[in-house]
Amino acid sequence: MTDRPRTRLFVEGDLAGGAMVECGREQAHYLVHVLRLAPGDPVALFNGRDGEWLARIDKVGKKSAILAVNSQLRPQAPEPDLWLVFAPVKRAPLDFLVSKATELGVSALMPAITRRTVVERVKRERMTANAIEAAEQCERLTVPRIEDARSLSQILDSWPAERRILLCAEAGEAMPINDFLRGADPGGPWAVLTGPEGGFEQTELDLLHKFPNVNAVGLGPRILRADTAALAALACWQAVLGDWRNRPPGRN
Ligand code: SAM
């Protein structure tokens, strides 16, 4: 396998042999002034559709850089279809949650405003920038879809019937997460749902328990912070039903 460049960039443009891809001011600055790269240096590019490609810096300017796409390093490959629906938390833990959930392979991040959610506004652009940076670092071939914050009931009103929900329930009836996952049919779309620092209100839990395809699970005897709970549940899901039997690319 062609040696993998250490630098990876997410780009919007199509990737094919001979294509010339332009990246914007911030990425040009990052390549030239942070990484001190120069024309001819290799960069791995991915766009979420065409796999990962070896490219070389062709031209650099103040406002942009042009990269010449050479050969494909990896074809696009299927990734787990796992959403994270989460009651947003304050800025620093949210930055952390978005980055780590991206590393843990979520395909979508959906902020859900619940009755006890204290955070009103969620900056989608900031979440997207954190997700792109984490996707570049962890060598995944996609960037998770980032949605605007909606109320939990709005999200449930348009919920796809076939998508199963792993409800992290700190109170009431719940099965230990590993026991539930080991008995679940593999495959199919899933979502992890976690509540706010103040927890779900009983009316929300009652609604969720009546909702089809909702499976309440416990994450042990300790009350986890909302971001910890989300990441713990995502890790359990990947380990049992997800792609953690695979190995990182090109490191056999
Ligand atoms: N205020 C709640 C309380 O004191 O009981 C705790 C809410 S917890 C900080 C935030 C969210 O993380 C919960 O709504 C739940 O989704 C998840 N969570 C935390 N600890 C959990 C546990 N031991 N089992 C299942 N879910 C948990």
GROMACS .gro file of C-alpha atoms and ligand atoms in nm:
model
  279
    1MET     CA    1   0.000   0.000   0.000
    2THR     CA    2   0.135   0.345  -0.093
    3ASP     CA    3   0.285   0.514   0.212
    4ARG     CA    4   0.018   0.711   0.385
    5PRO     CA    5   0.080   1.086   0.419
    6ARG     CA    6   0.060   1.202   0.780
    7THR     CA    7  -0.156   1.499   0.680
    8ARG     CA    8  -0.522   1.431   0.601
    9LEU     CA    9  -0.773   1.691   0.485
   10PHE     CA   10  -1.148   1.674   0.435
   11VAL     CA   11  -1.247   1.848   0.110
   12GLU     CA   12  -1.584   1.904  -0.057
   13GLY     CA   13  -1.473   1.852  -0.419
   14ASP     CA   14  -1.483   1.526  -0.616
   15LEU     CA   15  -1.171   1.312  -0.591
   16ALA     CA   16  -1.033   1.129  -0.897
   17GLY     CA   17  -0.692   1.078  -1.056
   18GLY     CA   18  -0.575   1.401  -1.217
   19ALA     CA   19  -0.833   1.620  -1.044
   20MET     CA   20  -0.719   1.957  -0.907
   21VAL     CA   21  -0.881   2.031  -0.572
   22GLU     CA   22  -0.886   2.379  -0.417
   23CYS     CA   23  -0.892   2.419  -0.040
   24GLY     CA   24  -0.986   2.738   0.139
   25ARG     CA   25  -0.795   2.998   0.338
   26GLU     CA   26  -0.796   2.814   0.671
   27GLN     CA   27  -0.677   2.485   0.523
   28ALA     CA   28  -0.414   2.665   0.313
   29HIS     CA   29  -0.290   2.842   0.626
   30TYR     CA   30  -0.282   2.512   0.813
   31LEU     CA   31  -0.081   2.340   0.539
   32VAL     CA   32   0.171   2.619   0.484
   33HIS     CA   33   0.209   2.800   0.815
   34VAL     CA   34   0.127   2.533   1.071
   35LEU     CA   35   0.259   2.221   0.899
   36ARG     CA   36   0.519   2.412   0.694
   37LEU     CA   37   0.437   2.206   0.386
   38ALA     CA   38   0.542   2.316   0.037
   39PRO     CA   39   0.447   2.237  -0.322
   40GLY     CA   40   0.513   1.870  -0.397
   41ASP     CA   41   0.444   1.755  -0.043
   42PRO     CA   42   0.188   1.474  -0.005
   43VAL     CA   43  -0.154   1.513   0.160
   44ALA     CA   44  -0.428   1.249   0.197
   45LEU     CA   45  -0.769   1.381   0.090
   46PHE     CA   46  -1.118   1.243   0.159
   47ASN     CA   47  -1.465   1.382   0.089
   48GLY     CA   48  -1.699   1.121   0.237
   49ARG     CA   49  -1.786   0.980  -0.108
   50ASP     CA   50  -1.479   0.881  -0.312
   51GLY     CA   51  -1.254   0.710  -0.057
   52GLU     CA   52  -0.914   0.848   0.035
   53TRP     CA   53  -0.669   0.979  -0.224
   54LEU     CA   54  -0.301   1.069  -0.232
   55ALA     CA   55  -0.258   1.430  -0.347
   56ARG     CA   56   0.035   1.667  -0.371
   57ILE     CA   57   0.037   2.038  -0.306
   58ASP     CA   58   0.048   2.210  -0.642
   59LYS     CA   59   0.016   2.580  -0.563
   60VAL     CA   60  -0.026   2.774  -0.239
   61GLY     CA   61  -0.149   3.127  -0.192
   62LYS     CA   62  -0.274   3.349   0.091
   63LYS     CA   63  -0.636   3.264   0.021
   64SER     CA   64  -0.622   2.906  -0.101
   65ALA     CA   65  -0.412   2.610  -0.203
   66ILE     CA   66  -0.447   2.381  -0.503
   67LEU     CA   67  -0.377   2.012  -0.468
   68ALA     CA   68  -0.319   1.771  -0.755
   69VAL     CA   69  -0.491   1.437  -0.691
   70ASN     CA   70  -0.280   1.132  -0.783
   71SER     CA   71  -0.389   0.783  -0.677
   72GLN     CA   72  -0.650   0.627  -0.453
   73LEU     CA   73  -0.521   0.510  -0.115
   74ARG     CA   74  -0.848   0.353   0.003
   75PRO     CA   75  -1.188   0.296  -0.158
   76GLN     CA   76  -1.497   0.433   0.017
   77ALA     CA   77  -1.617   0.167   0.259
   78PRO     CA   78  -1.945   0.118   0.449
   79GLU     CA   79  -1.943   0.254   0.805
   80PRO     CA   80  -2.180   0.179   1.095
   81ASP     CA   81  -2.513   0.364   1.080
   82LEU     CA   82  -2.520   0.499   1.435
   83TRP     CA   83  -2.675   0.831   1.536
   84LEU     CA   84  -2.613   1.011   1.864
   85VAL     CA   85  -2.918   1.202   1.987
   86PHE     CA   86  -2.808   1.401   2.288
   87ALA     CA   87  -2.926   1.678   2.511
   88PRO     CA   88  -2.665   1.947   2.446
   89VAL     CA   89  -2.425   2.041   2.721
   90LYS     CA   90  -2.216   2.353   2.778
   91ARG     CA   91  -1.951   2.460   2.524
   92ALA     CA   92  -1.631   2.284   2.642
   93PRO     CA   93  -1.794   1.946   2.708
   94LEU     CA   94  -1.988   1.984   2.380
   95ASP     CA   95  -1.666   2.039   2.184
   96PHE     CA   96  -1.526   1.731   2.354
   97LEU     CA   97  -1.841   1.525   2.293
   98VAL     CA   98  -1.853   1.609   1.921
   99SER     CA   99  -1.485   1.521   1.869
  100LYS     CA  100  -1.498   1.195   2.064
  101ALA     CA  101  -1.831   1.083   1.916
  102THR     CA  102  -1.677   1.139   1.570
  103GLU     CA  103  -1.378   0.923   1.667
  104LEU     CA  104  -1.627   0.663   1.793
  105GLY     CA  105  -1.780   0.650   1.445
  106VAL     CA  106  -2.122   0.816   1.476
  107SER     CA  107  -2.286   0.889   1.140
  108ALA     CA  108  -2.499   1.176   1.272
  109LEU     CA  109  -2.507   1.410   1.571
  110MET     CA  110  -2.852   1.539   1.666
  111PRO     CA  111  -2.882   1.785   1.957
  112ALA     CA  112  -3.218   1.724   2.134
  113ILE     CA  113  -3.367   1.995   2.357
  114THR     CA  114  -3.538   1.822   2.650
  115ARG     CA  115  -3.736   1.979   2.936
  116ARG     CA  116  -3.432   2.006   3.162
  117THR     CA  117  -3.180   2.103   2.892
  118VAL     CA  118  -3.007   2.421   3.010
  119VAL     CA  119  -2.823   2.498   2.686
  120GLU     CA  120  -3.051   2.693   2.450
  121ARG     CA  121  -2.837   2.758   2.144
  122VAL     CA  122  -2.599   2.509   1.978
  123LYS     CA  123  -2.348   2.639   1.722
  124ARG     CA  124  -2.372   2.396   1.430
  125GLU     CA  125  -2.071   2.549   1.249
  126ARG     CA  126  -1.854   2.498   1.558
  127MET     CA  127  -1.976   2.139   1.591
  128THR     CA  128  -1.900   2.080   1.221
  129ALA     CA  129  -1.546   2.219   1.254
  130ASN     CA  130  -1.480   1.991   1.554
  131ALA     CA  131  -1.623   1.692   1.370
  132ILE     CA  132  -1.408   1.756   1.059
  133GLU     CA  133  -1.092   1.791   1.267
  134ALA     CA  134  -1.165   1.467   1.452
  135ALA     CA  135  -1.252   1.282   1.129
  136GLU     CA  136  -0.922   1.393   0.973
  137GLN     CA  137  -0.728   1.274   1.279
  138CYS     CA  138  -0.895   0.935   1.330
  139GLU     CA  139  -0.869   0.843   0.959
  140ARG     CA  140  -1.238   0.775   0.904
  141LEU     CA  141  -1.367   0.827   0.550
  142THR     CA  142  -1.668   1.041   0.637
  143VAL     CA  143  -1.765   1.333   0.857
  144PRO     CA  144  -2.081   1.282   1.067
  145ARG     CA  145  -2.390   1.477   0.966
  146ILE     CA  146  -2.450   1.760   1.214
  147GLU     CA  147  -2.810   1.867   1.267
  148ASP     CA  148  -2.953   2.183   1.417
  149ALA     CA  149  -3.094   2.149   1.768
  150ARG     CA  150  -3.461   2.045   1.780
  151SER     CA  151  -3.690   1.949   2.066
  152LEU     CA  152  -3.692   1.580   2.158
  153SER     CA  153  -4.058   1.556   2.053
  154GLN     CA  154  -3.982   1.711   1.710
  155ILE     CA  155  -3.705   1.457   1.659
  156LEU     CA  156  -3.933   1.170   1.762
  157ASP     CA  157  -4.216   1.299   1.540
  158SER     CA  158  -4.001   1.237   1.232
  159TRP     CA  159  -3.821   0.930   1.362
  160PRO     CA  160  -3.749   0.660   1.100
  161ALA     CA  161  -3.948   0.354   1.214
  162GLU     CA  162  -3.670   0.102   1.147
  163ARG     CA  163  -3.404   0.283   1.355
  164ARG     CA  164  -3.363   0.127   1.699
  165ILE     CA  165  -3.296   0.356   1.997
  166LEU     CA  166  -3.061   0.277   2.284
  167LEU     CA  167  -3.206   0.497   2.559
  168CYS     CA  168  -2.953   0.561   2.837
  169ALA     CA  169  -3.188   0.564   3.135
  170GLU     CA  170  -3.038   0.659   3.469
  171ALA     CA  171  -3.371   0.594   3.639
  172GLY     CA  172  -3.655   0.344   3.609
  173GLU     CA  173  -3.645   0.014   3.426
  174ALA     CA  174  -3.332  -0.057   3.222
  175MET     CA  175  -3.127  -0.357   3.114
  176PRO     CA  176  -2.747  -0.354   3.164
  177ILE     CA  177  -2.620  -0.225   2.828
  178ASN     CA  178  -2.388  -0.517   2.753
  179ASP     CA  179  -2.659  -0.776   2.829
  180PHE     CA  180  -2.899  -0.594   2.597
  181LEU     CA  181  -2.651  -0.550   2.311
  182ARG     CA  182  -2.532  -0.912   2.321
  183GLY     CA  183  -2.892  -1.026   2.275
  184ALA     CA  184  -2.975  -0.772   2.000
  185ASP     CA  185  -2.994  -0.860   1.628
  186PRO     CA  186  -2.684  -0.717   1.462
  187GLY     CA  187  -2.719  -0.485   1.163
  188GLY     CA  188  -2.971  -0.217   1.087
  189PRO     CA  189  -2.968   0.149   1.186
  190TRP     CA  190  -2.931   0.247   1.552
  191ALA     CA  191  -2.925   0.557   1.771
  192VAL     CA  192  -2.795   0.629   2.120
  193LEU     CA  193  -3.008   0.875   2.319
  194THR     CA  194  -2.885   1.052   2.632
  195GLY     CA  195  -3.044   1.315   2.854
  196PRO     CA  196  -2.924   1.647   3.001
  197GLU     CA  197  -2.733   1.707   3.322
  198GLY     CA  198  -3.068   1.727   3.499
  199GLY     CA  199  -3.182   1.396   3.354
  200PHE     CA  200  -3.500   1.311   3.164
  201GLU     CA  201  -3.831   1.417   3.316
  202GLN     CA  202  -4.062   1.128   3.403
  203THR     CA  203  -4.307   1.238   3.132
  204GLU     CA  204  -4.025   1.216   2.876
  205LEU     CA  205  -3.926   0.871   3.000
  206ASP     CA  206  -4.295   0.762   2.987
  207LEU     CA  207  -4.320   0.887   2.626
  208LEU     CA  208  -3.996   0.714   2.531
  209HIS     CA  209  -4.093   0.383   2.691
  210LYS     CA  210  -4.409   0.383   2.477
  211PHE     CA  211  -4.216   0.472   2.161
  212PRO     CA  212  -4.147   0.177   1.925
  213ASN     CA  213  -3.794   0.041   1.906
  214VAL     CA  214  -3.680   0.213   2.228
  215ASN     CA  215  -3.457   0.000   2.449
  216ALA     CA  216  -3.373   0.139   2.795
  217VAL     CA  217  -3.024   0.047   2.910
  218GLY     CA  218  -2.821   0.108   3.225
  219LEU     CA  219  -2.458   0.225   3.235
  220GLY     CA  220  -2.380   0.095   3.582
  221PRO     CA  221  -2.434   0.220   3.936
  222ARG     CA  222  -2.270   0.562   3.898
  223ILE     CA  223  -2.440   0.873   3.759
  224LEU     CA  224  -2.229   0.967   3.455
  225ARG     CA  225  -2.207   1.318   3.315
  226ALA     CA  226  -2.413   1.351   2.998
  227ASP     CA  227  -2.106   1.354   2.774
  228THR     CA  228  -1.949   1.058   2.956
  229ALA     CA  229  -2.272   0.859   2.925
  230ALA     CA  230  -2.299   0.923   2.552
  231LEU     CA  231  -1.939   0.818   2.486
  232ALA     CA  232  -1.965   0.512   2.710
  233ALA     CA  233  -2.280   0.394   2.530
  234LEU     CA  234  -2.126   0.455   2.187
  235ALA     CA  235  -1.818   0.253   2.288
  236CYS     CA  236  -2.030  -0.038   2.413
  237TRP     CA  237  -2.232  -0.037   2.091
  238GLN     CA  238  -1.922  -0.031   1.868
  239ALA     CA  239  -1.759  -0.311   2.068
  240VAL     CA  240  -2.062  -0.544   2.046
  241LEU     CA  241  -2.256  -0.446   1.733
  242GLY     CA  242  -2.026  -0.206   1.551
  243ASP     CA  243  -1.695  -0.216   1.369
  244TRP     CA  244  -1.446  -0.266   1.652
  245ARG     CA  245  -1.351  -0.608   1.515
  246ASN     CA  246  -1.181  -0.420   1.228
  247ARG     CA  247  -0.824  -0.283   1.248
  248PRO     CA  248  -0.699   0.065   1.154
  249PRO     CA  249  -0.607   0.081   0.782
  250GLY     CA  250  -0.251   0.004   0.667
  251ARG     CA  251  -0.121  -0.100   1.006
  252ASN     CA  252  -0.120  -0.479   0.980
  253SAM     N1  253  -2.973   1.435   3.706
  253SAM     C1  254  -2.977   1.289   3.693
  253SAM     C2  255  -2.972   1.222   3.828
  253SAM     O1  256  -2.905   1.278   3.915
  253SAM     O2  257  -3.029   1.113   3.843
  253SAM     C3  258  -2.853   1.245   3.613
  253SAM     C4  259  -2.856   1.276   3.467
  253SAM     S1  260  -2.705   1.226   3.391
  253SAM     C5  261  -2.596   1.350   3.448
  253SAM     C6  262  -2.727   1.272   3.221
  253SAM     C7  263  -2.769   1.158   3.131
  253SAM     O3  264  -2.665   1.061   3.120
  253SAM     C8  265  -2.890   1.081   3.176
  253SAM     O4  266  -3.011   1.144   3.138
  253SAM     C9  267  -2.871   0.948   3.104
  253SAM     O5  268  -2.912   0.960   2.969
  253SAM    C10  269  -2.720   0.930   3.111
  253SAM     N2  270  -2.676   0.852   3.227
  253SAM    C11  271  -2.595   0.895   3.326
  253SAM     N3  272  -2.569   0.796   3.413
  253SAM    C12  273  -2.634   0.684   3.369
  253SAM    C13  274  -2.646   0.550   3.414
  253SAM     N4  275  -2.582   0.507   3.522
  253SAM     N5  276  -2.723   0.465   3.341
  253SAM    C14  277  -2.785   0.506   3.229
  253SAM     N6  278  -2.778   0.633   3.180
  253SAM    C15  279  -2.702   0.722   3.249
   0.00000   0.00000   0.00000
